[in-house]
PDB file of C-alpha atoms in Angstrom:
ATOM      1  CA  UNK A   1       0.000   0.000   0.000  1.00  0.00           C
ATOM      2  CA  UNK A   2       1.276   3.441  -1.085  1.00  0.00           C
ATOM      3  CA  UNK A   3       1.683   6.534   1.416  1.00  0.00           C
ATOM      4  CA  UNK A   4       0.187   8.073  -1.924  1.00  0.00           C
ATOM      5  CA  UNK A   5      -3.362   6.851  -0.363  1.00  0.00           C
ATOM      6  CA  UNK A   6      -3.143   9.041   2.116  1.00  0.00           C
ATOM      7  CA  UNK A   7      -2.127  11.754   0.616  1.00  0.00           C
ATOM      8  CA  UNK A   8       1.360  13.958  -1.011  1.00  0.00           C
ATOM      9  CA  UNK A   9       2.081  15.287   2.310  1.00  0.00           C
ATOM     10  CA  UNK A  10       1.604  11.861   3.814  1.00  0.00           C
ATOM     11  CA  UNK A  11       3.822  10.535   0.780  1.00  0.00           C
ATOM     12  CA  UNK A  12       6.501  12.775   1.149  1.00  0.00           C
ATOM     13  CA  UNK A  13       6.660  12.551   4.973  1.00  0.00           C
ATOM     14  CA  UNK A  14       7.783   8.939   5.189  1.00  0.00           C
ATOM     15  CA  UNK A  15       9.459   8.578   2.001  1.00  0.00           C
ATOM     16  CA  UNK A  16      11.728  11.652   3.853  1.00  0.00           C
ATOM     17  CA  UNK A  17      11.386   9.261   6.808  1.00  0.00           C
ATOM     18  CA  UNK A  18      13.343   6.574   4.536  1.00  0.00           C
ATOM     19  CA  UNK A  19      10.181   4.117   5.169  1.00  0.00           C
ATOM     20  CA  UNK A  20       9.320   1.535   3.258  1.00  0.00           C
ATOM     21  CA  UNK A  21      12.434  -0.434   1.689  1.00  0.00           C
ATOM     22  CA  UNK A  22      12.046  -4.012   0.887  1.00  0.00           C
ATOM     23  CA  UNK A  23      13.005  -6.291   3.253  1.00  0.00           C
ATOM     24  CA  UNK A  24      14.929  -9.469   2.711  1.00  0.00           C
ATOM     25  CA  UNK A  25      13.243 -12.612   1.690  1.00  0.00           C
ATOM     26  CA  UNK A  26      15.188 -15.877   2.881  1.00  0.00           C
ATOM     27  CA  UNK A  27      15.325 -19.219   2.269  1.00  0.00           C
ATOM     28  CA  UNK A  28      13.681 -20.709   4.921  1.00  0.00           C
ATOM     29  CA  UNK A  29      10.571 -18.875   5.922  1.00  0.00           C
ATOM     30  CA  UNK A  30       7.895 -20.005   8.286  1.00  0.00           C
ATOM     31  CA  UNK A  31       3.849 -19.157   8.005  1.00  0.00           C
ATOM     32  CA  UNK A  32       2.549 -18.131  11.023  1.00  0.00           C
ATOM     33  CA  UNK A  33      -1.252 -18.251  11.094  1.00  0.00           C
ATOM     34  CA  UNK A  34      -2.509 -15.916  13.502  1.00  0.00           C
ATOM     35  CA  UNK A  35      -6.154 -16.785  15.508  1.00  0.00           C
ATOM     36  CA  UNK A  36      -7.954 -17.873  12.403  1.00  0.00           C
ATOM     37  CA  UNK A  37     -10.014 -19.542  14.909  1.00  0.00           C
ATOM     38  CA  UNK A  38     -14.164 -20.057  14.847  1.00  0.00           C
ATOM     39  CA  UNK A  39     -14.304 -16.986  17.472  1.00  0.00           C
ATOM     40  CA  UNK A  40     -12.756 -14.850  14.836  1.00  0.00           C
ATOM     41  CA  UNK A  41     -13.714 -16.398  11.604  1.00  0.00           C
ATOM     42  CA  UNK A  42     -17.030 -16.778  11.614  1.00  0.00           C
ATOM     43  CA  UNK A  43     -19.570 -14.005  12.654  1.00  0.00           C
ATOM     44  CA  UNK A  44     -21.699 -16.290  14.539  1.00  0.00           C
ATOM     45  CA  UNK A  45     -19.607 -15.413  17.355  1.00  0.00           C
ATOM     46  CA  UNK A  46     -19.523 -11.732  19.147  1.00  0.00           C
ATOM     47  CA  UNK A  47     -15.730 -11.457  18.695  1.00  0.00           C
ATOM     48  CA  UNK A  48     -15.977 -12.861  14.963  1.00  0.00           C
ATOM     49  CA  UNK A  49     -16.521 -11.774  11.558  1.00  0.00           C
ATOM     50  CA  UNK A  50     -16.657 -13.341   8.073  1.00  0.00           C
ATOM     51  CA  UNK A  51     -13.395 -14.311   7.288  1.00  0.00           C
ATOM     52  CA  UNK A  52     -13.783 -17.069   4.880  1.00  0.00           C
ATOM     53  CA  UNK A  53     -12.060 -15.572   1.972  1.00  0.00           C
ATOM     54  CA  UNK A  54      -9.035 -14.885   4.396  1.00  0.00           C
ATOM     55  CA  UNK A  55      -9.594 -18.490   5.059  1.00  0.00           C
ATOM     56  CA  UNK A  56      -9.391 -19.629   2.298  1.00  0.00           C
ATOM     57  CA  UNK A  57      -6.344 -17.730   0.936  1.00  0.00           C
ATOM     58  CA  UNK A  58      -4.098 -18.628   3.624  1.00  0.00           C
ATOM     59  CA  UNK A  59      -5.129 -22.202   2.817  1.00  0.00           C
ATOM     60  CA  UNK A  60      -4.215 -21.842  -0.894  1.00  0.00           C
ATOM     61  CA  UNK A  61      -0.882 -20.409   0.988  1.00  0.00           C
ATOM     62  CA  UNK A  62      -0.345 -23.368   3.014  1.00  0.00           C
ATOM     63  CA  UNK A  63      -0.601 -26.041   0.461  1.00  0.00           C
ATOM     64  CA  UNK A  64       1.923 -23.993  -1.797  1.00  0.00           C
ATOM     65  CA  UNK A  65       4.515 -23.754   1.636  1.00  0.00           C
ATOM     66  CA  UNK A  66       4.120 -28.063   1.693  1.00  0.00           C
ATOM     67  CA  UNK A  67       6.556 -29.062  -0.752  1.00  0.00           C
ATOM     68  CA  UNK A  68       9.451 -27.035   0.184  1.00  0.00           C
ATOM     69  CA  UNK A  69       8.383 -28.694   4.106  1.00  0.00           C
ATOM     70  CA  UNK A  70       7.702 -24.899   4.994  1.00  0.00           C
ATOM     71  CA  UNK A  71       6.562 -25.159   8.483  1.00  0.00           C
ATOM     72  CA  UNK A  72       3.401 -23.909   9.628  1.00  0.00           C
ATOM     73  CA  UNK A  73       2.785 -22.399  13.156  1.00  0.00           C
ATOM     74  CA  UNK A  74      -0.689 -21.690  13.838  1.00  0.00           C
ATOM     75  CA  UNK A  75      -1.933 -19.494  16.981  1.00  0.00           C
ATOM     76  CA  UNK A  76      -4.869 -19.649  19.434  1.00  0.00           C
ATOM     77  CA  UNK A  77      -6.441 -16.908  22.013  1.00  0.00           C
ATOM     78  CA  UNK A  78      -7.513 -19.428  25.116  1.00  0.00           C
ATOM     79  CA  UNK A  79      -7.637 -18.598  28.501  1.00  0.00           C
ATOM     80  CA  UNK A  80      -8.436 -20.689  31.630  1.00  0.00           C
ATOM     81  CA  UNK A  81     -12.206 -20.008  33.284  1.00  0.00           C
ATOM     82  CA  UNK A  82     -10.053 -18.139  35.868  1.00  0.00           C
ATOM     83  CA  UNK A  83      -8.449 -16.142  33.568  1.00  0.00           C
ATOM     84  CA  UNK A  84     -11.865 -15.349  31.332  1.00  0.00           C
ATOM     85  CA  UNK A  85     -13.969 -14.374  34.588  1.00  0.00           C
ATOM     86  CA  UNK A  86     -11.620 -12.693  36.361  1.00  0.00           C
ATOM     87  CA  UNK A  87      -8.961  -9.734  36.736  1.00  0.00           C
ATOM     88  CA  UNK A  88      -5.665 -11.636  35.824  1.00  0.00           C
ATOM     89  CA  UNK A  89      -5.069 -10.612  32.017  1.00  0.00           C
ATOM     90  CA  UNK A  90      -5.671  -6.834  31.666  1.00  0.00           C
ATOM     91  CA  UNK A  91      -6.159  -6.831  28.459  1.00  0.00           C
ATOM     92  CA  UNK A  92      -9.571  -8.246  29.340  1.00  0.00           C
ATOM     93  CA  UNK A  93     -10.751  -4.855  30.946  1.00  0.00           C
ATOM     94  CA  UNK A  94     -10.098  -3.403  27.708  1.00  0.00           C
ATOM     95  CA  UNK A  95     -11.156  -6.275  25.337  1.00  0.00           C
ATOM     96  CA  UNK A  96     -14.481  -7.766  27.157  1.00  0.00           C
ATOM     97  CA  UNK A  97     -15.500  -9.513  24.345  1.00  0.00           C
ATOM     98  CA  UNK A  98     -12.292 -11.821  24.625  1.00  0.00           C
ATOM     99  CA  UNK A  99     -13.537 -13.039  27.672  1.00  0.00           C
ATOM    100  CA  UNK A 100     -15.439 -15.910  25.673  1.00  0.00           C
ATOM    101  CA  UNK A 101     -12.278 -17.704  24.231  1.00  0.00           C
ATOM    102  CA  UNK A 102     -12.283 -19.978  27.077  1.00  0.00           C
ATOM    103  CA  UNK A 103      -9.842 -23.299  26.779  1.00  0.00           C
ATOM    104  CA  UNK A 104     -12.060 -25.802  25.009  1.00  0.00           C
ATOM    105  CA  UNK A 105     -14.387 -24.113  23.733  1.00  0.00           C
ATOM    106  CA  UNK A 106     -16.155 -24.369  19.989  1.00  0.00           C
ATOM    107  CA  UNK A 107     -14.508 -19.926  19.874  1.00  0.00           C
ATOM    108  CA  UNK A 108     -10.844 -21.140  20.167  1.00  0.00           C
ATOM    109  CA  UNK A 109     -11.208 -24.072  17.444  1.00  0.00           C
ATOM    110  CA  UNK A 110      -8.561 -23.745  14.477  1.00  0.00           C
ATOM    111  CA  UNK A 111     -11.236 -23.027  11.613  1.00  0.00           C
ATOM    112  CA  UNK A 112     -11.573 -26.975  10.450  1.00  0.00           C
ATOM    113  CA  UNK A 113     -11.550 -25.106   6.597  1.00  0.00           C
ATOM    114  CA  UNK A 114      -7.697 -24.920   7.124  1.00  0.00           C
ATOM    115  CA  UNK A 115      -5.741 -27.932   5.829  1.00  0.00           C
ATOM    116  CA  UNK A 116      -3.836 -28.387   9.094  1.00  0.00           C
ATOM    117  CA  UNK A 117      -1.391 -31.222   9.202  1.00  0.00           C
ATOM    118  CA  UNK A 118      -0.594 -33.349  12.302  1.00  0.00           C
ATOM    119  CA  UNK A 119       3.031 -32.173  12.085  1.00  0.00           C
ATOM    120  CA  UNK A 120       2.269 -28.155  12.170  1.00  0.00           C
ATOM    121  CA  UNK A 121       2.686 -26.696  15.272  1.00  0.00           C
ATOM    122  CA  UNK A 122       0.153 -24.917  17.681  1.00  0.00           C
ATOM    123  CA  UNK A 123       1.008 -21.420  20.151  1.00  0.00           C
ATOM    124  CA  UNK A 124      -1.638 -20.830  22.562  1.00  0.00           C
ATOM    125  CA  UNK A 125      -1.307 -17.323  23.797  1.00  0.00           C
ATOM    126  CA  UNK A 126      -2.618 -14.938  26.029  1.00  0.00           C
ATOM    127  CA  UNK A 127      -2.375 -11.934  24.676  1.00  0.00           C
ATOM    128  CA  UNK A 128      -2.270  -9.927  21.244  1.00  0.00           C
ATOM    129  CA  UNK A 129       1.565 -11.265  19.957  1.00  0.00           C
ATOM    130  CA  UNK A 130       2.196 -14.231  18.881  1.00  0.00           C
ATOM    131  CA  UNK A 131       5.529 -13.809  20.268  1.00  0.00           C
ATOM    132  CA  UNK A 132       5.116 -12.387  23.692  1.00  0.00           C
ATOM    133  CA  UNK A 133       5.407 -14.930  26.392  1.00  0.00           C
ATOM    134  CA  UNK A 134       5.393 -17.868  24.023  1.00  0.00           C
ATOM    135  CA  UNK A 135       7.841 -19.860  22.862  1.00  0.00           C
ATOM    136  CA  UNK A 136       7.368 -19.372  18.637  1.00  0.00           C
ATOM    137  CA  UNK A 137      10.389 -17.228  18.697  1.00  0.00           C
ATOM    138  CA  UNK A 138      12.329 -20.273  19.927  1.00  0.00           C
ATOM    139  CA  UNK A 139      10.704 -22.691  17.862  1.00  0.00           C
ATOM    140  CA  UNK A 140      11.216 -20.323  14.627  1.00  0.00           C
ATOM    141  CA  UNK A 141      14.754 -20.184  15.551  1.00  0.00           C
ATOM    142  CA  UNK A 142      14.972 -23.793  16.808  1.00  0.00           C
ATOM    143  CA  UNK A 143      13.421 -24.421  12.694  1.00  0.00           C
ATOM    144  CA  UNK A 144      16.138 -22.198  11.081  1.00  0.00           C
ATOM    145  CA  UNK A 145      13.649 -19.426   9.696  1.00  0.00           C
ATOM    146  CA  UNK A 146      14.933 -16.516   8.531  1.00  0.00           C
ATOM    147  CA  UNK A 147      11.299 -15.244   7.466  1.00  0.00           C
ATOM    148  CA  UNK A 148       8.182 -15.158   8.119  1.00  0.00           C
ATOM    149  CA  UNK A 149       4.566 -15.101   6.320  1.00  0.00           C
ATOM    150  CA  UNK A 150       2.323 -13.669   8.770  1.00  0.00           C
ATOM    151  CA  UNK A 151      -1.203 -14.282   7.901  1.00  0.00           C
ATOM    152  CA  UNK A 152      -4.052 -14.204   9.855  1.00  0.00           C
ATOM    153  CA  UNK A 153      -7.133 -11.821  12.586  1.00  0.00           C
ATOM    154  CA  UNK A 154      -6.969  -9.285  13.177  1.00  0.00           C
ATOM    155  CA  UNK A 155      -5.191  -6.889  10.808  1.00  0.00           C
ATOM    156  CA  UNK A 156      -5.545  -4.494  13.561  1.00  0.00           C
ATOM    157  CA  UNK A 157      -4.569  -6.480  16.780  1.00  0.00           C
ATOM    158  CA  UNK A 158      -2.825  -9.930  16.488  1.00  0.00           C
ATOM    159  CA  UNK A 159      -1.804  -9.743  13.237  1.00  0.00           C
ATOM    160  CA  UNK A 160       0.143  -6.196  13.653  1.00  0.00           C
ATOM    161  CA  UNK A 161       1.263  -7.175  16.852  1.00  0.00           C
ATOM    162  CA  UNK A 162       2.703 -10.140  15.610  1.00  0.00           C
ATOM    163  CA  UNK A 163       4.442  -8.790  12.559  1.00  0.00           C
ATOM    164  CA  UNK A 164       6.126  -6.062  15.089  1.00  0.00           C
ATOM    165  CA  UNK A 165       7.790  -8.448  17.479  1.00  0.00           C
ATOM    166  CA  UNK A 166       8.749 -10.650  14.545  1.00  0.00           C
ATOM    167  CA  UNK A 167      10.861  -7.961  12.732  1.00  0.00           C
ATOM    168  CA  UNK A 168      12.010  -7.169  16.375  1.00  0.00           C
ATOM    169  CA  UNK A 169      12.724 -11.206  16.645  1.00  0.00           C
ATOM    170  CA  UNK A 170      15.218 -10.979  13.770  1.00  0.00           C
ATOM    171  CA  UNK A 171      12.801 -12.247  11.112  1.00  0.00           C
ATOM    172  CA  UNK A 172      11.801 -11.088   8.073  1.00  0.00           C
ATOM    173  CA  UNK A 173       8.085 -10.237   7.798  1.00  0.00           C
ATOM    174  CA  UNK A 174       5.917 -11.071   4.618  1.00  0.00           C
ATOM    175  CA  UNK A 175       2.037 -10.235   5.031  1.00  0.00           C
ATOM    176  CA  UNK A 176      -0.207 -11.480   1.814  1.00  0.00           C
ATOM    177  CA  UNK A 177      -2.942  -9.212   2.283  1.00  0.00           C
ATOM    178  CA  UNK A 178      -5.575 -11.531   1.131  1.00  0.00           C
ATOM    179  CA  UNK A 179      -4.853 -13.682   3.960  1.00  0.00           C
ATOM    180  CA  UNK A 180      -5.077 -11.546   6.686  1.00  0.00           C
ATOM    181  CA  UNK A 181      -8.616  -9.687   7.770  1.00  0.00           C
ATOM    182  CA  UNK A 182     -10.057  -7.438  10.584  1.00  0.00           C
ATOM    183  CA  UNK A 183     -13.978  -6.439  11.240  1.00  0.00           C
ATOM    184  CA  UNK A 184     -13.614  -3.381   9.530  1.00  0.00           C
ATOM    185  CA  UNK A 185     -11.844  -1.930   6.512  1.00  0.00           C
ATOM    186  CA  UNK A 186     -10.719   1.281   8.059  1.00  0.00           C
ATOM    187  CA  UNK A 187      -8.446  -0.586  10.868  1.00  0.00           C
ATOM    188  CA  UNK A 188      -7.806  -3.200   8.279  1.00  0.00           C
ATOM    189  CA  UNK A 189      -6.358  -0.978   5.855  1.00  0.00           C
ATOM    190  CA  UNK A 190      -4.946   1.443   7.951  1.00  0.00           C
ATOM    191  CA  UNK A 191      -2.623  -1.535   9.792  1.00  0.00           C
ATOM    192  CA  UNK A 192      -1.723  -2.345   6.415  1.00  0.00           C
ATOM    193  CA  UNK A 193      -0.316   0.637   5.684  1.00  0.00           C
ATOM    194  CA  UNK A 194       1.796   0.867   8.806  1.00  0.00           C
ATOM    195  CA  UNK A 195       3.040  -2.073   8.654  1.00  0.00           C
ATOM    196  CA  UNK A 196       4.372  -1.886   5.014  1.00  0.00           C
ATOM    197  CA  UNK A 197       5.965   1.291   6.042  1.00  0.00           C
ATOM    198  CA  UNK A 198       7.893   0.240   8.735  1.00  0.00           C
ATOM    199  CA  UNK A 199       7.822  -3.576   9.822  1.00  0.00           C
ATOM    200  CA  UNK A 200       7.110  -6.044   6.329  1.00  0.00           C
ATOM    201  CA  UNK A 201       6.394  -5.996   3.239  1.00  0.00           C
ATOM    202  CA  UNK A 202       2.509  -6.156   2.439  1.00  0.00           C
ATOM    203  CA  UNK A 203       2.627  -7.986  -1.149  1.00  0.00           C
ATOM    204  CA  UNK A 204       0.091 -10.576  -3.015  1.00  0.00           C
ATOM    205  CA  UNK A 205      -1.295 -13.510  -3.242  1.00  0.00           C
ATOM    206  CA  UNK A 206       0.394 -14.285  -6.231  1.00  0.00           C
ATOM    207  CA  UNK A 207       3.743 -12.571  -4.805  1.00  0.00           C
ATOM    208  CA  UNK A 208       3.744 -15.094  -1.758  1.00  0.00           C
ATOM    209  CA  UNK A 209       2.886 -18.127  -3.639  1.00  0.00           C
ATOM    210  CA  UNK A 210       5.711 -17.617  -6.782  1.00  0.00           C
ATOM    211  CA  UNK A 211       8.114 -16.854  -3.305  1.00  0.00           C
ATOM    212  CA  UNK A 212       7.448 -19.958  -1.498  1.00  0.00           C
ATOM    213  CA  UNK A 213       7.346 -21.951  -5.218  1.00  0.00           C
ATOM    214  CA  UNK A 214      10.768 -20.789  -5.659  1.00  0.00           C
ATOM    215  CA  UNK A 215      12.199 -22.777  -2.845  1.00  0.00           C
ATOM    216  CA  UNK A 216      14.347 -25.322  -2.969  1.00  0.00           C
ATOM    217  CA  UNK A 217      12.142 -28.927  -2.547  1.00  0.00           C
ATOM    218  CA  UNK A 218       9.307 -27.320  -4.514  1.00  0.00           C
ATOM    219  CA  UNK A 219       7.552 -28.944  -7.457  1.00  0.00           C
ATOM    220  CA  UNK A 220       9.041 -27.249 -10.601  1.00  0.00           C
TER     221      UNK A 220
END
């Protein structure tokens, strides 16, 4: 996304800034798949919305990641009954609609649209990041990546969140904007803009896909 949307001002502000280079694509990336769970996918629940197209993109992403053996980390929002009812997690105060992605539940299901393999990984967290207090930065490291494809709900929350602390990790962050999605444009764009400015590189489907079918193990 150009600073050009928001206007020449806006433009010439960061390009004086020096945001917006490219950042470095490696050869061992990891896609991170942030909370594309039933509480955020589908707008049956309160904290969801209809993310089936974001669904179904990062799926299309997925498959293309499985012949180079590109692992997959996907995340989770849960929290104990304790945690959900009570004053523990602060973010809760501020988020009250979280309080229903209680362990176990049908809201903190991996969407079942997702081809999810027995060998990708799983990060239950507490809070917007898939990095803070987890362990994916180990496990990224512990995997070799040098890069990652964040994909993913919200645009907004997690999925910013997540693509700041990975750049401050040490990895390279890669968003495909059709697989990432937020309950409203305005955040959704917005994020999208700030993060291709200063954190990743927001690029396409078709970007993502020719990156991870240039990898070395992938079907000519």
């Amino acid at each position: 996304m150009s600073a050009a949307r928001y206007g020449r001002e806006t433009e010439r502000t960061y390009a004086r800034a020096g945001f917006g280079a490219p950042v470095r694509r490696g050869a061992r990336p990891a896609i991170v798949v942030v909370d594309l769970t039933r509480g955020f996918t589908e707008d049956g629940f309160p904290s969801g919305a209809d993310l089936a197209d974001v669904v179904g993109a990062t799926g299309e992403l997925i498959e293309a990641g499985r012949p180079a053996g590109v692992p997959v980390v996907f995340t989770a929002i849960a929290y104990t009954p304790a945690e959900a009812a009570g004053d523990a997690v602060t973010w809760l105060h501020k988020a009250q609609g979280m309080r229903a992605l209680i362990e176990g539940s049908a809201e903190v299901a991996v969407d079942p649209r997702l081809p999810r393999a027995p060998w990708d990984h799983l990060i239950v967290k507490k809070g917007a990041s898939a990095f803070f207090g987890t362990s994916l930065s180990a496990l990224l490291t512990g995997l070799g990546c040098d890069t990652v494809l964040v994909c993913g709900a919200t645009t907004s929350g997690c999925v910013r969140a997540t693509a700041v602390d990975a750049v401050q990790s040490g990895f390279s962050v890669l968003v495909p904007r059709a697989c990432v999605g937020d309950r409203a444009r305005g955040p959704h764009e917005a994020n999208l803009f700030d993060i291709q400015a200063k954190y990743g590189d927001v690029i396409d489907l078709k970007d993502a896909l020719a990156y991870l079918g240039g990898l070395p193990g992938s079907a000519p």
